Coordinates of C-alpha atoms in Angstrom, one line a residue:
M1378 CA 2.6 47.7 -32.8
T1379 CA 4.3 50.0 -35.3
D1380 CA 4.0 53.6 -36.2
E1381 CA 5.2 55.9 -39.0
T1382 CA 8.8 55.8 -37.6
G1383 CA 9.0 51.9 -37.7
P1384 CA 8.6 49.1 -35.2
A1385 CA 9.4 49.7 -31.5
P1386 CA 12.6 48.3 -30.1
A1387 CA 10.8 46.0 -27.7
D1388 CA 8.8 44.5 -30.5
V1389 CA 11.9 43.9 -32.5
A1390 CA 13.6 42.1 -29.6
A1391 CA 10.5 40.0 -29.0
R1392 CA 10.3 39.0 -32.7
L1393 CA 14.0 38.1 -32.7
A1394 CA 13.6 36.0 -29.6
A1395 CA 10.6 34.2 -31.2
L1396 CA 12.6 33.6 -34.4
E1397 CA 15.4 32.2 -32.4
R1398 CA 13.1 29.8 -30.6
E1399 CA 11.6 28.6 -33.9
N1400 CA 15.0 28.0 -35.4
A1401 CA 16.1 26.0 -32.3
E1402 CA 12.9 23.9 -32.5
L1403 CA 13.5 23.3 -36.2
R1404 CA 17.1 22.2 -35.6
R1405 CA 15.9 19.9 -32.8
R1406 CA 13.3 18.3 -35.1
L1407 CA 15.9 17.9 -37.9
G1408 CA 18.2 16.2 -35.5
T1409 CA 15.5 13.9 -34.3
V1410 CA 14.6 13.0 -37.9
A1411 CA 18.2 12.3 -38.7
R1412 CA 18.4 9.9 -35.7
D1413 CA 15.2 8.1 -36.4
G1414 CA 15.5 7.9 -40.2
S1415 CA 11.7 7.8 -40.4
A1416 CA 10.1 8.8 -43.7
G1417 CA 6.9 9.7 -41.9
A1418 CA 8.7 12.3 -39.8
G1419 CA 11.2 13.6 -42.4
R1420 CA 14.0 12.4 -44.6
P1421 CA 16.0 9.4 -43.4
A1422 CA 19.6 9.7 -42.0
A1423 CA 22.5 9.6 -44.4
G1424 CA 23.6 6.2 -45.5
T1425 CA 20.3 4.5 -44.7
T1426 CA 17.0 3.8 -46.5
P1427 CA 13.5 3.5 -45.2
A1428 CA 13.4 -0.2 -46.3
A1429 CA 16.6 -0.9 -44.3
R1430 CA 15.3 0.8 -41.2
R1431 CA 11.8 -0.7 -41.3
P1432 CA 12.8 -4.2 -39.8
H1433 CA 14.8 -2.6 -37.0
R1434 CA 11.8 -0.4 -36.1
R1435 CA 9.4 -3.3 -36.2
L1436 CA 11.8 -5.3 -33.9
R1437 CA 11.9 -2.5 -31.4
A1438 CA 8.1 -2.1 -31.5
V1439 CA 7.6 -5.8 -30.8
A1440 CA 10.2 -5.8 -28.0
C1441 CA 8.5 -2.7 -26.4
A1442 CA 5.1 -4.4 -26.5
V1443 CA 6.5 -7.7 -25.0
L1444 CA 8.4 -5.9 -22.2
V1445 CA 5.6 -3.6 -21.3
T1446 CA 3.1 -6.5 -21.3
L1447 CA 5.3 -8.6 -19.1
G1448 CA 5.9 -5.7 -16.7
A1449 CA 2.2 -5.1 -16.4
L1450 CA 1.5 -8.7 -15.8
L1451 CA 4.1 -8.9 -13.1
A1452 CA 3.1 -5.6 -11.4
P1453 CA 0.2 -7.1 -9.4
L1454 CA 2.4 -10.0 -8.3
G1455 CA 5.1 -7.4 -7.4
A1456 CA 2.7 -5.4 -5.3
V1457 CA 1.5 -8.5 -3.4
S1458 CA 5.0 -9.7 -2.9
A1459 CA 6.2 -6.4 -1.6
W1460 CA 3.3 -6.4 0.9
A1461 CA 4.0 -10.0 1.9
Q1462 CA 7.7 -9.3 2.3
R1463 CA 7.1 -6.4 4.7
E1464 CA 4.5 -8.3 6.7
L1465 CA 6.9 -11.3 7.1
T1466 CA 10.1 -9.4 7.9
D1467 CA 9.1 -6.0 9.5
T1468 CA 7.9 -6.3 13.1
E1469 CA 6.6 -2.7 13.2
R1470 CA 4.6 -3.2 10.0
W1471 CA 3.1 -6.4 11.5
V1472 CA 2.1 -4.6 14.7
A1473 CA 0.7 -1.7 12.8
T1474 CA -1.4 -4.1 10.7
V1475 CA -2.9 -6.2 13.5
G1476 CA -2.7 -3.6 16.4
P1477 CA -5.9 -1.8 15.5
L1478 CA -7.8 -5.1 15.8
A1479 CA -7.6 -4.7 19.6
A1480 CA -10.0 -1.7 19.4
D1481 CA -12.4 -3.3 16.9
P1482 CA -15.7 -4.2 18.6
V1483 CA -16.2 -7.3 16.4
V1484 CA -12.8 -8.7 17.3
Q1485 CA -13.3 -7.7 21.0
S1486 CA -16.6 -9.6 21.1
A1487 CA -15.0 -12.6 19.4
V1488 CA -12.1 -12.7 21.9
A1489 CA -14.5 -12.2 24.8
G1490 CA -16.5 -15.2 23.6
R1491 CA -13.5 -17.3 23.2
L1492 CA -12.3 -16.5 26.7
T1493 CA -15.7 -17.2 28.1
D1494 CA -15.8 -20.6 26.4
V1495 CA -12.3 -21.5 27.8
V1496 CA -13.2 -20.5 31.4
M1497 CA -16.6 -22.2 31.4
S1498 CA -15.1 -25.4 30.0
R1499 CA -12.9 -25.5 33.2
V1500 CA -15.6 -24.5 35.7
D1501 CA -17.8 -27.5 36.6
V1502 CA -20.9 -25.9 38.1
G1503 CA -22.6 -29.3 38.4
A1504 CA -19.8 -30.6 40.6
L1505 CA -20.1 -27.6 42.8
V1506 CA -23.9 -28.1 43.2
D1507 CA -23.3 -31.8 44.0
D1508 CA -20.8 -30.9 46.7
L1509 CA -23.2 -28.5 48.1
V1510 CA -26.1 -31.0 48.2
A1511 CA -23.8 -33.6 49.8
G1512 CA -22.9 -31.1 52.5
L1513 CA -26.5 -30.3 53.1
E1514 CA -27.4 -34.0 53.4
E1515 CA -24.7 -34.5 55.9
R1516 CA -26.3 -31.8 58.0
D1517 CA -29.7 -33.6 57.8
V1518 CA -31.3 -30.9 55.7
P1519 CA -34.7 -32.0 54.6
P1520 CA -34.8 -33.7 51.1
R1521 CA -37.1 -31.0 49.8
A1522 CA -34.4 -28.3 50.4
T1523 CA -31.6 -30.4 48.8
R1524 CA -33.8 -31.1 45.7
A1525 CA -34.4 -27.4 45.5
V1526 CA -30.7 -26.7 45.6
A1527 CA -30.1 -29.4 42.9
A1528 CA -32.7 -27.8 40.7
L1529 CA -30.6 -24.5 40.7
E1530 CA -27.8 -26.0 38.6
A1531 CA -29.0 -24.6 35.3
P1532 CA -29.7 -21.1 36.6
L1533 CA -26.4 -21.1 38.4
T1534 CA -24.6 -22.2 35.3
S1535 CA -26.3 -19.4 33.3
G1536 CA -25.4 -16.9 36.0
V1537 CA -21.8 -17.9 36.2
E1538 CA -21.5 -17.8 32.4
S1539 CA -23.0 -14.3 32.4
L1540 CA -20.6 -13.2 35.0
V1541 CA -17.6 -14.6 33.1
H1542 CA -18.7 -13.1 29.8
E1543 CA -19.3 -9.7 31.4
T1544 CA -15.9 -9.8 33.0
A1545 CA -14.3 -10.9 29.8
T1546 CA -16.0 -8.1 27.9
R1547 CA -14.8 -5.5 30.3
L1548 CA -11.3 -7.0 30.0
V1549 CA -11.1 -6.8 26.2
E1550 CA -12.5 -3.3 26.3
S1551 CA -9.9 -2.1 28.7
D1552 CA -6.4 -0.6 28.0
A1553 CA -4.9 -3.7 29.6
F1554 CA -6.2 -5.8 26.7
E1555 CA -4.9 -3.4 24.0
G1556 CA -1.5 -3.4 25.7
A1557 CA -1.4 -7.2 26.0
W1558 CA -2.6 -7.6 22.4
L1559 CA 0.2 -5.3 21.1
Q1560 CA 2.9 -7.0 23.1
A1561 CA 1.7 -10.5 22.2
N1562 CA 1.7 -9.6 18.5
R1563 CA 5.1 -7.9 18.8
V1564 CA 6.6 -11.1 20.4
A1565 CA 4.6 -13.2 18.0
H1566 CA 6.1 -11.6 14.9
Q1567 CA 9.6 -12.2 16.2
Q1568 CA 8.7 -15.8 16.5
L1569 CA 6.9 -15.8 13.1
V1570 CA 10.2 -16.2 11.3
A1571 CA 11.0 -19.2 13.5
V1572 CA 7.6 -20.7 12.8
M1573 CA 8.0 -20.2 9.1
R1574 CA 11.3 -22.1 9.3
G1575 CA 9.5 -25.0 11.0
E1576 CA 10.6 -24.2 14.5
D1577 CA 8.2 -24.2 17.5
G1578 CA 6.7 -20.9 18.7
D1579 CA 5.3 -20.2 22.1
V1580 CA 3.1 -17.3 21.1
L1581 CA 2.4 -17.8 17.4
Q1582 CA 1.6 -21.2 15.9
V1583 CA 0.8 -22.5 12.4
G1584 CA -1.3 -25.7 12.4
D1585 CA -1.1 -28.5 9.8
D1586 CA -4.2 -27.1 8.2
G1587 CA -2.8 -23.7 7.7
T1588 CA -4.3 -22.1 10.8
L1589 CA -2.3 -19.1 12.1
S1590 CA -3.2 -18.6 15.8
I1591 CA -2.1 -16.4 18.7
Q1592 CA -1.9 -17.6 22.3
L1593 CA -4.4 -16.2 24.8
S1594 CA -3.1 -18.0 27.9
G1595 CA -1.9 -14.7 29.4
L1596 CA -5.4 -13.1 28.9
V1597 CA -7.0 -16.2 30.6
D1598 CA -4.8 -15.7 33.6
L1599 CA -5.8 -12.0 33.7
L1600 CA -9.4 -13.0 33.4
K1601 CA -9.1 -15.4 36.3
E1602 CA -7.8 -12.6 38.5
R1603 CA -10.7 -10.4 37.6
L1604 CA -13.2 -13.1 38.3
V1605 CA -11.7 -13.8 41.8
E1606 CA -11.9 -10.0 42.5
R1607 CA -15.7 -10.2 41.6
G1608 CA -16.3 -13.1 44.1
L1609 CA -16.0 -16.2 41.9
D1610 CA -13.3 -17.9 44.0
V1611 CA -13.6 -21.1 42.1
A1612 CA -11.9 -19.4 39.1
A1613 CA -8.6 -19.4 41.1
R1614 CA -8.6 -23.2 40.8
I1615 CA -8.7 -23.1 37.0
P1616 CA -5.4 -24.6 35.7
S1617 CA -3.2 -23.0 33.0
V1618 CA -4.9 -23.6 29.6
D1619 CA -3.8 -23.6 26.0
A1620 CA -6.2 -21.1 24.6
T1621 CA -5.7 -19.6 21.1
F1622 CA -7.3 -17.1 18.8
T1623 CA -7.2 -17.6 15.0
V1624 CA -5.6 -14.7 13.1
A1625 CA -5.7 -16.3 9.7
Q1626 CA -6.5 -19.7 8.1
S1627 CA -5.3 -20.7 4.7
A1628 CA -3.6 -23.8 3.3
Q1629 CA -1.1 -21.5 1.6
L1630 CA 0.4 -20.8 5.0
V1631 CA 1.8 -24.4 5.0
V1632 CA 3.3 -23.9 1.6
L1633 CA 4.8 -20.6 2.7
Q1634 CA 6.2 -22.3 5.8
N1635 CA 7.9 -25.0 3.6
R1636 CA 9.2 -22.4 1.1
Y1637 CA 10.0 -19.5 3.4
A1638 CA 13.6 -18.8 2.2
Q1639 CA 12.6 -18.9 -1.5
V1640 CA 9.6 -16.7 -0.9
V1641 CA 11.6 -14.0 0.9
T1642 CA 14.1 -13.9 -1.9
L1643 CA 11.5 -13.8 -4.6
T1644 CA 9.4 -11.1 -2.9
A1645 CA 12.5 -8.9 -2.5
W1646 CA 13.2 -8.8 -6.2
L1647 CA 9.8 -9.3 -8.0
P1648 CA 8.6 -5.6 -7.7
W1649 CA 11.9 -4.3 -9.1
L1650 CA 11.8 -6.8 -11.9
A1651 CA 8.3 -5.6 -12.9
L1652 CA 9.5 -2.0 -12.9
A1653 CA 12.7 -2.9 -14.8
L1654 CA 10.6 -4.6 -17.5
L1655 CA 8.4 -1.5 -17.9
A1656 CA 11.4 0.8 -18.0
A1657 CA 13.1 -1.5 -20.6
G1658 CA 10.0 -1.4 -22.7
V1659 CA 10.0 2.4 -22.8
L1660 CA 13.8 2.6 -23.5
V1661 CA 13.6 0.3 -26.6
A1662 CA 10.5 2.0 -28.0
N1663 CA 10.6 4.0 -31.2
D1664 CA 8.4 6.7 -29.6
R1665 CA 9.4 6.8 -26.0
P1666 CA 6.9 9.4 -24.8
R1667 CA 4.0 7.4 -26.3
A1668 CA 5.5 4.2 -24.8
L1669 CA 5.7 5.8 -21.4
V1670 CA 2.0 6.8 -21.7
V1671 CA 1.1 3.1 -22.5
A1672 CA 3.3 1.8 -19.7
G1673 CA 1.7 4.2 -17.2
L1674 CA -1.8 3.2 -18.2
A1675 CA -0.9 -0.5 -18.2
L1676 CA 0.4 -0.1 -14.7
T1677 CA -2.8 1.5 -13.6
G1678 CA -4.9 -1.2 -15.4
A1679 CA -2.8 -3.9 -13.6
M1680 CA -3.6 -2.3 -10.2
V1681 CA -7.3 -2.2 -11.1
A1682 CA -7.1 -5.9 -11.9
L1683 CA -5.4 -6.5 -8.6
G1684 CA -8.2 -4.7 -6.8
I1685 CA -10.8 -6.8 -8.5
G1686 CA -8.8 -10.0 -7.7
L1687 CA -8.5 -9.0 -4.1
A1688 CA -12.3 -8.5 -3.9
V1689 CA -12.8 -12.0 -5.4
A1690 CA -10.2 -13.5 -3.1
R1691 CA -12.0 -12.0 -0.1
G1692 CA -15.3 -13.6 -1.1
L1693 CA -13.7 -17.0 -1.7
Y1694 CA -11.8 -16.8 1.6
L1695 CA -14.8 -16.0 3.7
G1696 CA -16.9 -18.5 1.8
A1697 CA -14.3 -21.2 2.6
L1698 CA -14.5 -20.3 6.3
S1699 CA -18.3 -20.1 6.6
D1700 CA -18.5 -23.6 8.0
R1701 CA -15.2 -23.6 9.9
V1702 CA -15.3 -20.6 12.2
L1703 CA -17.9 -19.5 14.7
R1704 CA -17.5 -15.7 14.1
L1705 CA -17.4 -15.1 10.3
D1706 CA -17.7 -11.3 11.0
A1707 CA -14.5 -11.4 13.0
A1708 CA -12.7 -13.3 10.2
E1709 CA -13.9 -10.6 7.8
V1710 CA -12.5 -7.8 9.9
V1711 CA -9.2 -9.6 10.3
F1712 CA -8.9 -10.1 6.5
D1713 CA -9.7 -6.5 5.7
Q1714 CA -7.2 -5.3 8.3
A1715 CA -4.5 -7.7 7.1
V1716 CA -4.7 -6.5 3.5
G1717 CA -5.1 -2.8 4.4
Y1718 CA -1.5 -2.0 3.3
L1719 CA -1.9 -4.0 0.1
R1720 CA -5.0 -1.9 -0.8
L1721 CA -3.0 1.3 0.0
T1722 CA -0.2 0.0 -2.2
L1723 CA -2.4 -0.8 -5.2
R1724 CA -4.1 2.6 -5.0
T1725 CA -0.8 4.4 -4.8
V1726 CA 0.7 2.6 -7.7
G1727 CA -2.4 3.0 -9.8
V1728 CA -2.4 6.8 -9.2
L1729 CA 1.3 6.9 -9.9
G1730 CA 0.7 5.2 -13.3
L1731 CA -1.9 7.8 -14.2
V1732 CA 0.5 10.6 -13.2
V1733 CA 3.3 9.2 -15.3
A1734 CA 1.0 8.7 -18.3
L1735 CA -0.3 12.3 -18.0
A1736 CA 3.2 13.7 -17.7
A1737 CA 4.4 11.6 -20.7
Y1738 CA 1.5 12.8 -22.7
L1739 CA 2.2 16.5 -21.9
G1740 CA 5.8 16.0 -22.8
G1741 CA 5.1 14.0 -26.0
R1742 CA 5.1 14.9 -29.7
S1743 CA 1.4 14.7 -30.4
E1744 CA -0.3 17.7 -31.9
S1745 CA -2.5 18.3 -28.9
A1746 CA 0.4 18.1 -26.5
R1747 CA 2.5 20.5 -28.6
S1748 CA -0.4 22.9 -28.9
L1749 CA -0.9 22.8 -25.1
R1750 CA 2.8 23.5 -24.5
A1751 CA 2.8 26.3 -27.1
G1752 CA -0.2 27.9 -25.4
L1753 CA 1.5 27.7 -22.0
S1754 CA 4.7 29.0 -23.4
G1755 CA 2.8 31.9 -25.0
L1756 CA 1.1 32.7 -21.7
G1757 CA 4.5 32.7 -20.0
A1758 CA 6.0 35.0 -22.7
R1759 CA 3.1 37.4 -22.4
G1760 CA 3.4 37.4 -18.6
R1761 CA 7.1 38.2 -18.8
R1762 CA 6.6 41.0 -21.3
W1763 CA 3.8 42.5 -19.2
A1764 CA 6.1 42.4 -16.1
E1765 CA 9.1 43.8 -18.0
G1766 CA 7.0 46.6 -19.4
R1767 CA 6.5 47.6 -15.7
G1768 CA 10.1 47.3 -14.8
V1769 CA 9.9 43.9 -13.2
T1770 CA 12.3 41.2 -14.5
S1771 CA 13.8 38.0 -13.3
G1772 CA 17.3 39.4 -14.0
P1773 CA 20.3 37.0 -14.0
V1774 CA 18.2 34.2 -12.5
G1775 CA 15.8 34.3 -15.5
D1776 CA 18.7 34.4 -17.9
W1777 CA 20.3 31.3 -16.3
L1778 CA 17.0 29.5 -16.3
G1779 CA 16.5 30.4 -20.0
R1780 CA 19.9 28.8 -20.8
H1781 CA 19.4 25.7 -18.6
K1782 CA 15.7 25.2 -18.6
A1783 CA 15.9 21.6 -19.9
F1784 CA 18.3 20.7 -17.1
V1785 CA 16.1 22.3 -14.5
R1786 CA 13.1 20.3 -15.7
V1787 CA 15.0 17.0 -15.4
V1788 CA 16.1 18.0 -11.8
V1789 CA 12.5 18.8 -10.8
V1790 CA 11.1 15.6 -12.2
A1791 CA 14.0 13.5 -10.6
V1792 CA 13.4 15.1 -7.2
A1793 CA 9.7 14.4 -7.4
A1794 CA 10.4 10.8 -8.3
L1795 CA 12.8 10.4 -5.4
V1796 CA 10.3 11.9 -2.9
V1797 CA 7.8 9.1 -3.9
L1798 CA 10.3 6.3 -4.1
L1799 CA 12.0 7.1 -0.8
A1800 CA 8.8 7.6 1.2
G1801 CA 8.3 5.1 3.9
T1802 CA 4.7 4.5 3.1
P1803 CA 3.7 6.2 -0.2
T1804 CA 0.0 7.1 -0.5
P1805 CA -2.2 8.4 -3.4
G1806 CA -2.2 11.8 -1.7
L1807 CA 1.6 11.9 -1.6
V1808 CA 1.8 11.0 -5.3
V1809 CA -0.8 13.6 -6.4
G1810 CA 0.6 16.2 -4.0
T1811 CA 4.2 15.7 -5.3
A1812 CA 3.0 15.8 -8.9
L1813 CA 1.1 19.1 -8.3
V1814 CA 4.1 20.7 -6.5
A1815 CA 6.4 19.6 -9.3
G1816 CA 4.0 20.9 -11.9
L1817 CA 3.7 24.2 -10.1
V1818 CA 7.5 24.5 -10.0
L1819 CA 7.8 23.8 -13.7
V1820 CA 5.2 26.6 -14.4
V1821 CA 7.2 29.0 -12.3
V1822 CA 10.3 28.1 -14.2
E1823 CA 8.5 28.7 -17.4
L1824 CA 7.4 32.1 -16.2
V1825 CA 10.7 33.2 -14.8
A1826 CA 13.0 31.8 -17.5
R1827 CA 14.0 34.5 -20.1
P1828 CA 14.7 33.3 -23.7
P1829 CA 18.4 33.5 -24.5
V1830 CA 19.0 36.6 -26.7
E1831 CA 22.3 37.1 -28.6
G1832 CA 24.4 39.7 -26.9
R1833 CA 22.7 39.4 -23.5
T1834 CA 24.7 37.7 -20.7

């Protein structure tokens, strides 16, 4: 405000600071126009004409569209390959993937049923009854009694089967099963590479039809001990058996086994190739902020397409197994658990694409983005003036931030990107949380930074 003696010194300083900011913005825009040579944004650079610049701009626009499209198309393959590469080469990731299956009731029921079938196929209740009848006949037991004992074969078989199944169920629900399952899968993964190379594996096996199975012989031995403890002495005479439990079944496993080395190499580089194509598309664009928005949205769209494809693949996989496995519900649980990290990856990358697109929009040159930034800058300026009017200033720190605000913004964004890239297992929550923290830091910088004023150091 002004009075009869003229404007107040504080108002003069504020107006001078505003004029300096406007002049700096005008100089920046003129420099951008000189570099672009765009008639739509201002006068062309010296020595060039709009007609001469137009083919070059069209070429860059086509290159941007092609590179971003290729990157978006490769992004789902990159996500799948990154997941497959970790599952193939990282033992801890494999154990973390299949370990929770030991506590799943459906899988426990399926394993208990498989153990019961294996034991009952080795226990001949009919032969036991025949031996008992022969012994009774040798002792001149009346025929009526021996016929009665022979008639008990079916109830005895049912009773033995109930005993075996109950014992197997208790076994798979115990801590002993979980420990055995984890250890078996840990050893199995170490043998997985050998199996993929075509070598024999003692714990993990890949059949000619693409069946990936894990050995249960150790659990059968443990079940035999439990049965003997419960009075079924005949279980001690069961020989060692080759019992397995199917973890996955797909003809592609045979292809993977035959092309293991090439697959590992491809999966290591494909995700980075997709990111490189997207980055190259942004770098060659005429309007990089707008291209970054498109690239981020394309990446999110690619992850949505991958999620749809995964749902379709799940239905096709279970449909193909409907007539080949006894427990389709167990196969469903195994599939969902196996692709759990892939689903986490596609959600994380999808959210990351949205965050990048939003950040690029806010930093772009559209009228709405500039109006939003101007409004935030105005709020920051009013907040600083309000605080300075009450004797609270950011002092030398605010002066330094005012001179190096662009550099600080780059550092904040770079640190946020490194946090996401270097995380062992990025999640959507990590991406959103990091973006919110980075945004809050940038708002604080805007509030604290004092515009450079000539004569103030």
